[in-house]
XYZ file of C-alpha atoms in Angstrom:
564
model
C 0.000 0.000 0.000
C 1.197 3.550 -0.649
C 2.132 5.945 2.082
C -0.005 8.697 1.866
C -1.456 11.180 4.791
C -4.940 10.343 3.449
C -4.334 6.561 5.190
C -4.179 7.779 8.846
C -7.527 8.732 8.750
C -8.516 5.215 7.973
C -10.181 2.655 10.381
C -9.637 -1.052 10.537
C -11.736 -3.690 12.201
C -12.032 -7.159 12.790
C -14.243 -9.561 10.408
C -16.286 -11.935 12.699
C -17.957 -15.532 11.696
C -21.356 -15.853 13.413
C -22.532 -19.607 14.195
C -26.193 -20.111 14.664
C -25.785 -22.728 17.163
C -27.615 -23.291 20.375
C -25.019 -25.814 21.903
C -22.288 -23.614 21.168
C -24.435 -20.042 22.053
C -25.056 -21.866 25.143
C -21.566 -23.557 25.745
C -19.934 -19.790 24.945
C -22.299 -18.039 27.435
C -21.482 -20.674 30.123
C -17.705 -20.881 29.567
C -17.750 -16.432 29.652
C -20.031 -16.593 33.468
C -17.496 -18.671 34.564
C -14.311 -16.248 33.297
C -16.058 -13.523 34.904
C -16.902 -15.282 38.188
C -13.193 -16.176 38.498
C -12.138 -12.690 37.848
C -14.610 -11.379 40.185
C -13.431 -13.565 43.062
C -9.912 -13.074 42.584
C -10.170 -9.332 42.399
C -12.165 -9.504 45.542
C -9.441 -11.920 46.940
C -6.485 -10.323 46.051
C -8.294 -6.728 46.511
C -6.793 -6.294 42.962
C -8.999 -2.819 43.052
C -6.406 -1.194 45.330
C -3.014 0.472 45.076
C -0.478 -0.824 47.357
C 2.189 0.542 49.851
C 4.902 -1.196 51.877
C 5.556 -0.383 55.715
C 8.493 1.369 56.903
C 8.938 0.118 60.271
C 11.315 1.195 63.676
C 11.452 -1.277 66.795
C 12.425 -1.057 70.290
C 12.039 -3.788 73.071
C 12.503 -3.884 76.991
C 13.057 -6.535 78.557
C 12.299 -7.190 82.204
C 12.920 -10.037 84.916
C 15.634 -10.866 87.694
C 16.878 -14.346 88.092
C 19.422 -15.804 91.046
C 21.764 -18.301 90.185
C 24.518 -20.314 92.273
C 28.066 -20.413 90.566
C 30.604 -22.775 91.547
C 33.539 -21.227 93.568
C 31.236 -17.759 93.037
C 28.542 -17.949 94.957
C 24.996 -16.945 94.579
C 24.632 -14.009 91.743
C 21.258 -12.316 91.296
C 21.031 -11.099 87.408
C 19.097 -8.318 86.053
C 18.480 -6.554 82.821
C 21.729 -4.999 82.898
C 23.756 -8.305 83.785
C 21.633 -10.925 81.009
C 21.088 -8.010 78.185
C 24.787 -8.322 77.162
C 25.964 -6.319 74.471
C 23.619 -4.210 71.718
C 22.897 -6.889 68.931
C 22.104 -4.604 66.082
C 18.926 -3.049 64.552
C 15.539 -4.619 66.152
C 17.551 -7.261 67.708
C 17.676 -8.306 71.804
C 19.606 -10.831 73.774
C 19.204 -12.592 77.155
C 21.810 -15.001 78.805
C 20.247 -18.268 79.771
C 24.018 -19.823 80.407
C 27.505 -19.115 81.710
C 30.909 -21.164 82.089
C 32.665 -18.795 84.977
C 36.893 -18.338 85.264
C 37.423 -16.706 88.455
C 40.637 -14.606 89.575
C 42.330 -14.382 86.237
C 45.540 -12.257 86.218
C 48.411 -11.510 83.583
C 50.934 -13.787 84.064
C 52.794 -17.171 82.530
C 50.683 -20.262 82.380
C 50.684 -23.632 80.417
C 48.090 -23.369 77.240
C 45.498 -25.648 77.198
C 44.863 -28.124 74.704
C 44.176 -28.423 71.723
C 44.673 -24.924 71.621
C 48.053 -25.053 73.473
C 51.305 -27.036 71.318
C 51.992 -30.722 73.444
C 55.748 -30.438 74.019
C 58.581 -32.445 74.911
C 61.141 -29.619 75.490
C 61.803 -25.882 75.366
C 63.276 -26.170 71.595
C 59.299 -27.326 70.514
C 58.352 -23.992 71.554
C 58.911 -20.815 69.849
C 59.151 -17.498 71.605
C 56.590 -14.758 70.412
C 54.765 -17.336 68.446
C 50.525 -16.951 68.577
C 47.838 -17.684 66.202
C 44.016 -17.046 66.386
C 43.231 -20.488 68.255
C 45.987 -18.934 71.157
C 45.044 -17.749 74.389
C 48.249 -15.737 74.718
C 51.559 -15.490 73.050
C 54.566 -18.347 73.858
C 57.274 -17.697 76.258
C 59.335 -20.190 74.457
C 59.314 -22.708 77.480
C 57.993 -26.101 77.877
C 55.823 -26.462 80.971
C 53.770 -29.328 82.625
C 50.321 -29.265 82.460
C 49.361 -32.207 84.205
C 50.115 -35.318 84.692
C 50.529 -37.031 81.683
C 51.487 -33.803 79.453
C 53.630 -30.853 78.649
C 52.137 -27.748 76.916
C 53.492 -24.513 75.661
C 53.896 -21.924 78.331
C 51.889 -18.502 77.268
C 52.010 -15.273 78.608
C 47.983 -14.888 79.333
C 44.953 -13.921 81.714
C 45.577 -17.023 83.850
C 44.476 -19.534 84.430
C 43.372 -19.848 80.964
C 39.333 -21.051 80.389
C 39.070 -24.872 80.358
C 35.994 -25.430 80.207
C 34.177 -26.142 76.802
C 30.895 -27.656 76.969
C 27.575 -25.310 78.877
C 26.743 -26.801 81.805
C 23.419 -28.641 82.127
C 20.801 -27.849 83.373
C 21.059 -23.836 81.998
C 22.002 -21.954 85.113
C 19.569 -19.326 83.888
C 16.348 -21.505 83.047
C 14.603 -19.006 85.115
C 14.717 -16.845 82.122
C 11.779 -18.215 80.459
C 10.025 -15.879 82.476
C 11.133 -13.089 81.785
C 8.890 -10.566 79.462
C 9.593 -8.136 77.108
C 7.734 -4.954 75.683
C 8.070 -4.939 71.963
C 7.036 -1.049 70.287
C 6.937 -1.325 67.358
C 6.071 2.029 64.784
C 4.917 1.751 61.271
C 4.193 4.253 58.139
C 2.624 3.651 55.318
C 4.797 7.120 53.118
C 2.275 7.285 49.978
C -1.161 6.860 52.148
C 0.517 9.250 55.040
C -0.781 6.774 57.355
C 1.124 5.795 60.699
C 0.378 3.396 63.470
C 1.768 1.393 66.337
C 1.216 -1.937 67.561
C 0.046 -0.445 71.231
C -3.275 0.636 69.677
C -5.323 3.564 70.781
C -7.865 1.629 72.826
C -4.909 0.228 74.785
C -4.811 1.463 78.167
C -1.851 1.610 81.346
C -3.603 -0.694 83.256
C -4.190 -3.015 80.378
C -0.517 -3.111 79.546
C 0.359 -3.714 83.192
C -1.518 -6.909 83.141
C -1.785 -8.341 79.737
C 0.195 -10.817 78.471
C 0.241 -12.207 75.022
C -1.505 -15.272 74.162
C -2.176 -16.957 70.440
C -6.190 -17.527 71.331
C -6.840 -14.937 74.259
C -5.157 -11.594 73.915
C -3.304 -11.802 70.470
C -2.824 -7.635 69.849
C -0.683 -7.310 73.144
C 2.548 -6.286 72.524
C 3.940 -7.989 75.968
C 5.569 -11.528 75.420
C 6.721 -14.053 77.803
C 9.714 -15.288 76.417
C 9.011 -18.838 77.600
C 5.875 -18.445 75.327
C 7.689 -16.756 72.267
C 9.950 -19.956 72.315
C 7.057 -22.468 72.253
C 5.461 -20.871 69.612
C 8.271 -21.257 67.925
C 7.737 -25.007 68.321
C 10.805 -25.230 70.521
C 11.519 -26.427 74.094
C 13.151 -23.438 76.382
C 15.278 -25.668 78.871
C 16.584 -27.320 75.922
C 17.461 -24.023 73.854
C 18.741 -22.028 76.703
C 21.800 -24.550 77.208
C 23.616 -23.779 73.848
C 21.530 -20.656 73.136
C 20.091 -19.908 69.562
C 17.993 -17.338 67.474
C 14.884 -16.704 67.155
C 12.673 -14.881 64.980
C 9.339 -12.580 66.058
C 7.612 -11.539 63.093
C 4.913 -8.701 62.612
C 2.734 -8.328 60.021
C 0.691 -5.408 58.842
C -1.660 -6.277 56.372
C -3.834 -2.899 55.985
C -7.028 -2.437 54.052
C -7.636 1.467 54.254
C -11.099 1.685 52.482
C -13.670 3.952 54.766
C -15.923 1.641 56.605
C -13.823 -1.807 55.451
C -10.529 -0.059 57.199
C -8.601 -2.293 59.170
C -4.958 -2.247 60.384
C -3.500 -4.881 62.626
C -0.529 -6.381 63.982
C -0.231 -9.961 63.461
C 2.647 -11.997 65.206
C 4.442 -15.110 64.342
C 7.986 -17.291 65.620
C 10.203 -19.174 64.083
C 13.811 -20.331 64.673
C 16.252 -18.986 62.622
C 19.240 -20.909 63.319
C 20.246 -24.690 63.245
C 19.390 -26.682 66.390
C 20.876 -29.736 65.836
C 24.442 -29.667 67.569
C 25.690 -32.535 65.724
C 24.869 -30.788 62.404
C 26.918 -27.467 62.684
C 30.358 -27.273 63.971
C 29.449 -23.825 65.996
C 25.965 -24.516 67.450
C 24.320 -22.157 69.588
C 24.983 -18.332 70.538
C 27.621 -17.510 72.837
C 30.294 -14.513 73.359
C 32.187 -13.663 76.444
C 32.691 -10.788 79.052
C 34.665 -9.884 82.338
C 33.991 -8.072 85.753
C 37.187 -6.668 86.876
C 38.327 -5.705 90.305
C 41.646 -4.967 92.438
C 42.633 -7.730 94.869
C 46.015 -6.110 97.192
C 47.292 -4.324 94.330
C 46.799 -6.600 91.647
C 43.831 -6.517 88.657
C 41.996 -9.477 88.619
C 39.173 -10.489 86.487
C 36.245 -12.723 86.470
C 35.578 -14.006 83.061
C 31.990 -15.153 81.927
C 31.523 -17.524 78.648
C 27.567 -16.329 78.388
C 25.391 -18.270 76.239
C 21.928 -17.250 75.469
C 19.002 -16.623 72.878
C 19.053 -13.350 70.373
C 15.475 -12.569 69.279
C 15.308 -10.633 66.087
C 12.257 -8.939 65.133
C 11.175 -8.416 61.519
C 8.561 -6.456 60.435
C 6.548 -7.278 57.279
C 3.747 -5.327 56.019
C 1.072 -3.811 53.082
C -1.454 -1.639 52.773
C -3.973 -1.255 50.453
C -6.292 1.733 49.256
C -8.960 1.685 46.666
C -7.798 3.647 43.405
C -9.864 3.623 40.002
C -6.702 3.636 37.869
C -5.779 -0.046 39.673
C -9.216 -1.409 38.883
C -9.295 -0.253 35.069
C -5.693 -1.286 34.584
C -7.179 -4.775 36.355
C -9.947 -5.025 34.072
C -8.179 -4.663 31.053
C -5.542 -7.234 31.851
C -8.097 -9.989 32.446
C -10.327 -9.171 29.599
C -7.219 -11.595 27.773
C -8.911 -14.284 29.473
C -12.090 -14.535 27.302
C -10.248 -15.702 24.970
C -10.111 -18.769 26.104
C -13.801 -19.533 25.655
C -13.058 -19.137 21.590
C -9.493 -21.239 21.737
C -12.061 -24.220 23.644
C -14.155 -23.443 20.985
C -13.000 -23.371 18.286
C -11.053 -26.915 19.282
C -14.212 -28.356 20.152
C -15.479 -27.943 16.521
C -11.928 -29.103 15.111
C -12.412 -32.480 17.195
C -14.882 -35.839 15.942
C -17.764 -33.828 17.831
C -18.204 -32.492 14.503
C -18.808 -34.092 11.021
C -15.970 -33.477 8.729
C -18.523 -31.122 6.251
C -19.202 -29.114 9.041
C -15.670 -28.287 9.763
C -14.647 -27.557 6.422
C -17.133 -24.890 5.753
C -16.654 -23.515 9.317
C -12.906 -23.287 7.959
C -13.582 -21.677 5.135
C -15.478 -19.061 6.342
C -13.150 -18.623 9.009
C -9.927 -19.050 7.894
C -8.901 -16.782 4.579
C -5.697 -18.045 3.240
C -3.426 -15.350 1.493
C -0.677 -16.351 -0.717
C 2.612 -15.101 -0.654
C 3.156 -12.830 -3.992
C 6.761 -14.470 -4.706
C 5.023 -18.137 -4.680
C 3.016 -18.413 -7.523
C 0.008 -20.570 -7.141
C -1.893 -22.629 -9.668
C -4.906 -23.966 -10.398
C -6.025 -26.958 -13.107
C -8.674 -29.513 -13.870
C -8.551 -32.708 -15.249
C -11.440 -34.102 -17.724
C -11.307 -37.955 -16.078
C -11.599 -36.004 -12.238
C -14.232 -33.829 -10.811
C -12.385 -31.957 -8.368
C -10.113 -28.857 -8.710
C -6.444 -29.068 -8.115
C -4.221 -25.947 -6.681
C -0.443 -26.693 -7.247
C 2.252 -24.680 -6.785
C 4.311 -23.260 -9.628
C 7.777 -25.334 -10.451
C 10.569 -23.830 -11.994
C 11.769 -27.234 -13.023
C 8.842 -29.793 -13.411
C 6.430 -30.112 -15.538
C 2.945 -28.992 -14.382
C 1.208 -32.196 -15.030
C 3.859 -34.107 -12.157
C 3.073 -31.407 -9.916
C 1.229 -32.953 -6.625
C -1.190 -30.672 -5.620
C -1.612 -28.875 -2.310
C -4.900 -28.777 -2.092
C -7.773 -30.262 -3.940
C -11.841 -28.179 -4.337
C -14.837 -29.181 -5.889
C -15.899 -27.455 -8.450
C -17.984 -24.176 -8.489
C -20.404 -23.017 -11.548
C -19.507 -19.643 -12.582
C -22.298 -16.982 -13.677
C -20.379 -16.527 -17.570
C -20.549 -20.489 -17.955
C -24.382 -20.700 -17.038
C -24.855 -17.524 -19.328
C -23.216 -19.424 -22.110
C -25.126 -22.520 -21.950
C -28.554 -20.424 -21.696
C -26.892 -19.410 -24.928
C -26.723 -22.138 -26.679
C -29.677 -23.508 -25.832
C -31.350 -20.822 -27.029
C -29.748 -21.191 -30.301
C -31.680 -24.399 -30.588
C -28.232 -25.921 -31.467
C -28.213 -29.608 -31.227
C -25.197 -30.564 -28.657
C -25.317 -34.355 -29.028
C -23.986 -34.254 -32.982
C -21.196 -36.102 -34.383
C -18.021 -35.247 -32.546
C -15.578 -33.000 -34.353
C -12.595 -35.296 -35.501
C -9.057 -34.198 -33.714
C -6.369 -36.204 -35.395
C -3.481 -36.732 -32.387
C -0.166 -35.170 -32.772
C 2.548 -36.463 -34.416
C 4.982 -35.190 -31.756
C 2.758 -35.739 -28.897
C 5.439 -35.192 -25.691
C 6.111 -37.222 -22.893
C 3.725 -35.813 -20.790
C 0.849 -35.692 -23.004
C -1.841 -38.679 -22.382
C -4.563 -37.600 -24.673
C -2.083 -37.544 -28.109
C -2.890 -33.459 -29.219
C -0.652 -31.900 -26.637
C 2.571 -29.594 -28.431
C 5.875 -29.605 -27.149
C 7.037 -26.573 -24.803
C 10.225 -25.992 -23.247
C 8.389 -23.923 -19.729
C 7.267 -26.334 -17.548
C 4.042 -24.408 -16.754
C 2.917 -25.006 -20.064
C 3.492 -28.523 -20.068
C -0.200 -30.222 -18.750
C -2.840 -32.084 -20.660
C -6.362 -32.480 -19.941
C -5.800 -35.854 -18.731
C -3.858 -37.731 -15.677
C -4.786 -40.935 -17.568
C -4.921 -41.938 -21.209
C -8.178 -41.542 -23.498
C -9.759 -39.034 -25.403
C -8.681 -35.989 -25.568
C -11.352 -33.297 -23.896
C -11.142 -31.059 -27.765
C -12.650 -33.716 -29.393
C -16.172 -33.029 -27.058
C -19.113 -31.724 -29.053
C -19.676 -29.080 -25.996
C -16.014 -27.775 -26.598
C -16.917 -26.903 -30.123
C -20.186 -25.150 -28.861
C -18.880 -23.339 -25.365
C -15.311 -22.463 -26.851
C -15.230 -22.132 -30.924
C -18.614 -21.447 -31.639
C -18.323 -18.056 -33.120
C -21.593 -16.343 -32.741
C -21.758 -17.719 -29.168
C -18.071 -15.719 -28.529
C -19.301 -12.609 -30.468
C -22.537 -12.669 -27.987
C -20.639 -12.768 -24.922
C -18.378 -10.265 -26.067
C -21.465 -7.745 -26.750
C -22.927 -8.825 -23.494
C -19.778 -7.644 -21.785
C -19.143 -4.429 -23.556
C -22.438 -3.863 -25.663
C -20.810 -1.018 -28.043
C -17.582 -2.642 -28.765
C -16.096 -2.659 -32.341
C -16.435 -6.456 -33.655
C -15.515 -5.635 -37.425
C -12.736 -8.307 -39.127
C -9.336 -7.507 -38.259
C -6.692 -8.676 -36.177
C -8.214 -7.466 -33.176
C -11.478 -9.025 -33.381
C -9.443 -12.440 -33.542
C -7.739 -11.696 -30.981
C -10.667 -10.658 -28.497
C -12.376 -13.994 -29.947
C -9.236 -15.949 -28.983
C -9.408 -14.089 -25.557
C -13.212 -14.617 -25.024
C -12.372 -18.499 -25.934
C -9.884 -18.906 -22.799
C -12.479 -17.524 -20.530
C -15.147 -19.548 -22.358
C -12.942 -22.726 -21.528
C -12.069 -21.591 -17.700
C -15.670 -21.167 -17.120
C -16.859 -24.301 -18.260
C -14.148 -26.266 -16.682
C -12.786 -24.390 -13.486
C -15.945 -22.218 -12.460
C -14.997 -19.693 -9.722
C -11.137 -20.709 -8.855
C -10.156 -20.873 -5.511
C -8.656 -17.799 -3.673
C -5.778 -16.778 -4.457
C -5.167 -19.013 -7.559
C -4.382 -18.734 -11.206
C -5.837 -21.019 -13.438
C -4.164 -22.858 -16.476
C -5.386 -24.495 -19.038
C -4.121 -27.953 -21.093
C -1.939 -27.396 -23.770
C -4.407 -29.459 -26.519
C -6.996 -26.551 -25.272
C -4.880 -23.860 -26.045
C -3.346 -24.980 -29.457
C -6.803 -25.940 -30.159
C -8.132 -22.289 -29.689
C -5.636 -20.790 -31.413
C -5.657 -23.069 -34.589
C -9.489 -21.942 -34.660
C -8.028 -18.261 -34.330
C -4.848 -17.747 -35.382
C -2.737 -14.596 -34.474
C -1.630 -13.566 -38.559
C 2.253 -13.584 -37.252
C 1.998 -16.741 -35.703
C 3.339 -15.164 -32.260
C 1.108 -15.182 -29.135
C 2.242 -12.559 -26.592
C 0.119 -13.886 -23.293
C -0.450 -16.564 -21.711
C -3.787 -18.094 -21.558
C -4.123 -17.257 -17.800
C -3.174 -13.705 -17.965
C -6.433 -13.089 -20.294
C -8.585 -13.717 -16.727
């Protein structure tokens, strides 16, 4: 098509086939309620209607409980928040010491290292002075020391005597722990919505929060947890976890609907362990890390050092809120109106399958389906006289066209000129059934030839006969002589198609007879070609014509086919 401005002010639209069909009126009406009940749920569901925001969240936790616990060579110890807090654990993190290996009255001096970590010796020369790594408790002295009774170690200049102890003791010294609570406050925004909450909610008063207590099925919204209770809900056993120590995860989730009477913003928590619990599958299990309470004994700093081991709780806020917005809902809509498509892709394979008689789904193809050629692949179309059926071949370069297999094969189709010429000659009062004309066969009949009058050609789209088996040849038919030669017949049709043309003698009135003879033949023995095709006629046909009406220099310029 041309580029002109003209064509942007065109419109194109879809061509539709319409089936009058209860079953499949019904069957498309059914399959469409469905579509729209499933999009109707899911946008309902998913509250697909809404525009979305994500929570940006702060957290901060107190924790609160005393515990007393008697140390070996120590003593009774009461602990606090200050004493089982430890050190700050990060962002929305807390941690409370459930165990403790003690070292009492440490002081720098010389001692023997302690295996493994310490090198098993023999003499000083298996000891190198200065020498540490990161396994050492101090750095060598170069001396070989005993260590007890069996073994020589290393001597290290250190905080002795060095920590010996590597395994928690059990029972956890600080079991009591489970007890303890802790206030979690945590503050949320919403940024595009300008909406901000906390998880101590308005109706929330003092003396609630001095007595509550969460619980999964009583009091889920208070924000005060037993951490006994936040480790069973986990699905883990305190006394067990407090030995080695672990993490553990409190999750809140915001999940916001902010649409007028519908609105609705609340906490939900959850727990979950974070970190491997099976000692024999990690090679550091647990959480532990160490500190020291130092004091002045007659001079001299001393220290008491405590391996702590206890549970960090992290706390991860999750959360989305939604708002109704019209722009969400159209841009919804639209994306799901794909899915009616499906009702025509079920459809349209239902009457492809054996639920339909083959004659129904070839003229439901045809009147779906319009097949357009490519205009580099030339496509043909012939008949034979011993077939009823119309073949479409493609065009070959190299074989002749009556080896060609076809592509396709249609039934015939009466055209409106044929009928025309038969009213014709009827009219005439010509008598059809006469002797037929005699065609004497070819003396050089080709190779290809089966009815004898075919001529020789040298392009291979010229090479077919009016035959795919031997007999008589289709020129030696009384009807050809009346549809195609008769003369006053051709000169009719020619003044039926162009009533004031010019049909004096001359070499253009043969050659519009010659012309009106093709199309004469095609109608009679083609009809109405299929789409897209050309149709060809036999070489007898052709030679046949033109014998009848010759061109005066012998040369003919077009092909039969180009005359349509």
């Amino acid at each position: 098509m041309p580029c002109k401005l003209l064509n942007l002010c065109e419109y194109e639209t879809h061509k539709l086939v319409r089936i009058q069909s209860v079953r499949l009126g019904s069957l498309k009406w059914t399959f469409n309620g469905v579509i729209l009940m499933f999009i109707c749920i899911m946008m309902l569901w998913n509250k697909e209607y809404q525009e979305h925001d994500y929570v940006v969240s702060s957290v901060t936790a107190k924790v609160k409980g005393v515990a007393l616990t008697s140390l070996p060579d120590v003593g009774d110890i009461v602990w606090d928040v200050v004493d089982y807090s430890g050190p700050s654990q990060g962002k929305n993190s807390f941690f409370v010491v459930t165990n403790v290996i003690v070292t009492k009255k440490q002081r720098q001096g010389k001692c023997p290292e302690v295996p493994p970590y310490g090198k098993v010796c023999r003499t000083d020369e298996d000891c190198v002075k200065g020498f540490w790594d990161q396994h050492s408790h101090g750095v060598q002295t170069g001396a070989c020391v005993k260590f007890d009774v069996t073994r020589k170690t290393c001597e290290v200049s250190a905080w002795c005597p060095i920590e010996s102890k590597k395994k928690p003791p059990k029972p956890a010294l600080l079991a009591s722990a489970e007890n303890f609570t802790v206030l979690i406050k945590n503050n949320i925004r919403f940024p595009n919505f300008n909406f901000m909450r906390r998880n101590i909610l308005p109706e929330m008063t003092e003396s609630y929060l001095k007595r509550c207590q969460f619980n999964r099925h009583t009091d889920s919204s208070c924000p005060i947890f037993r951490l006994g209770d936040i480790v069973k809900e986990a699905k883990e056993n305190f006394l067990e976890m407090a030995v080695e120590g672990g993490v553990i995860g409190i999750q809140i989730k915001w999940d916001c609907n902010l649409d007028g009477f519908l609105r609705n913003c609340l906490p939900k928590y959850s727990f979950r362990r974070l970190d491997e619990k099976e000692s024999n599958r990690t090679l550091y299990p647990g959480l532990n890390f160490r500190f020291a309470r130092y004091q002045t004994e007659k001079g001299v700093e001393e220290r008491t050092l405590f391996k702590a081991f206890g549970i960090r709780f992290d706390v991860m806020v999750f959360g989305k809120a939604g708002k109704f917005s019209i722009i969400q809902l159209i841009i919804f809509i639209g994306s799901t109106l794909s899915y009616y498509t499906l009702t025509t892709v079920f459809i349209d394979w239902l009457i492809g399958t054996s639920c339909y008689s083959k004659e129904a789904r070839q003229n439901y193809s045809e009147k779906k389906v319009e097949s357009v050629q490519d205009r580099k692949q030339c496509i043909l179309c012939v008949s034979f006289v011993d077939e009823n059926h119309i073949r479409v071949v493609k065009k070959s370069h190299k074989k002749s066209l009556q080896q060609v297999k076809p592509i396709s094969v249609h039934p015939c189709k009466d055209d409106t000129g044929h009928l025309s010429a038969m009213v014709g000659v009827l009219q005439k009062g010509n008598n059809i059934i006469d002797k037929p004309p005699q065609v004497l066969p070819r003396p050089n009949r080709p190779a290809w030839c089966l009815c004898g009058c075919c001529l020789p050609s040298t392009h291979p789209q010229e090479q077919l006969c009016c035959r795919q088996s031997i007999g008589r040849c289709i020129t030696t038919s009384s009807l050809f002589e009346q549809l195609v030669l008769s003369r006053p017949l051709l000169e009719a049709v020619l003044l039926y198609r162009e009533p004031l043309s010019d049909l004096t003698e001359g070499e253009q009135r043969i050659a519009a007879l010659r012309n009106c003879s093709y199309r004469q033949y095609i109608n009679w023995r083609i009809g109405a070609p299929p789409r897209e095709s050309i149709p060809v006629m036999p070489s007898c046909s052709v030679w046949r014509i033109r014998e009848e009406y010759p061109s005066q220099e012998g040369e003919y310029t077009s092909s039969p086919d180009t005359q349509l």
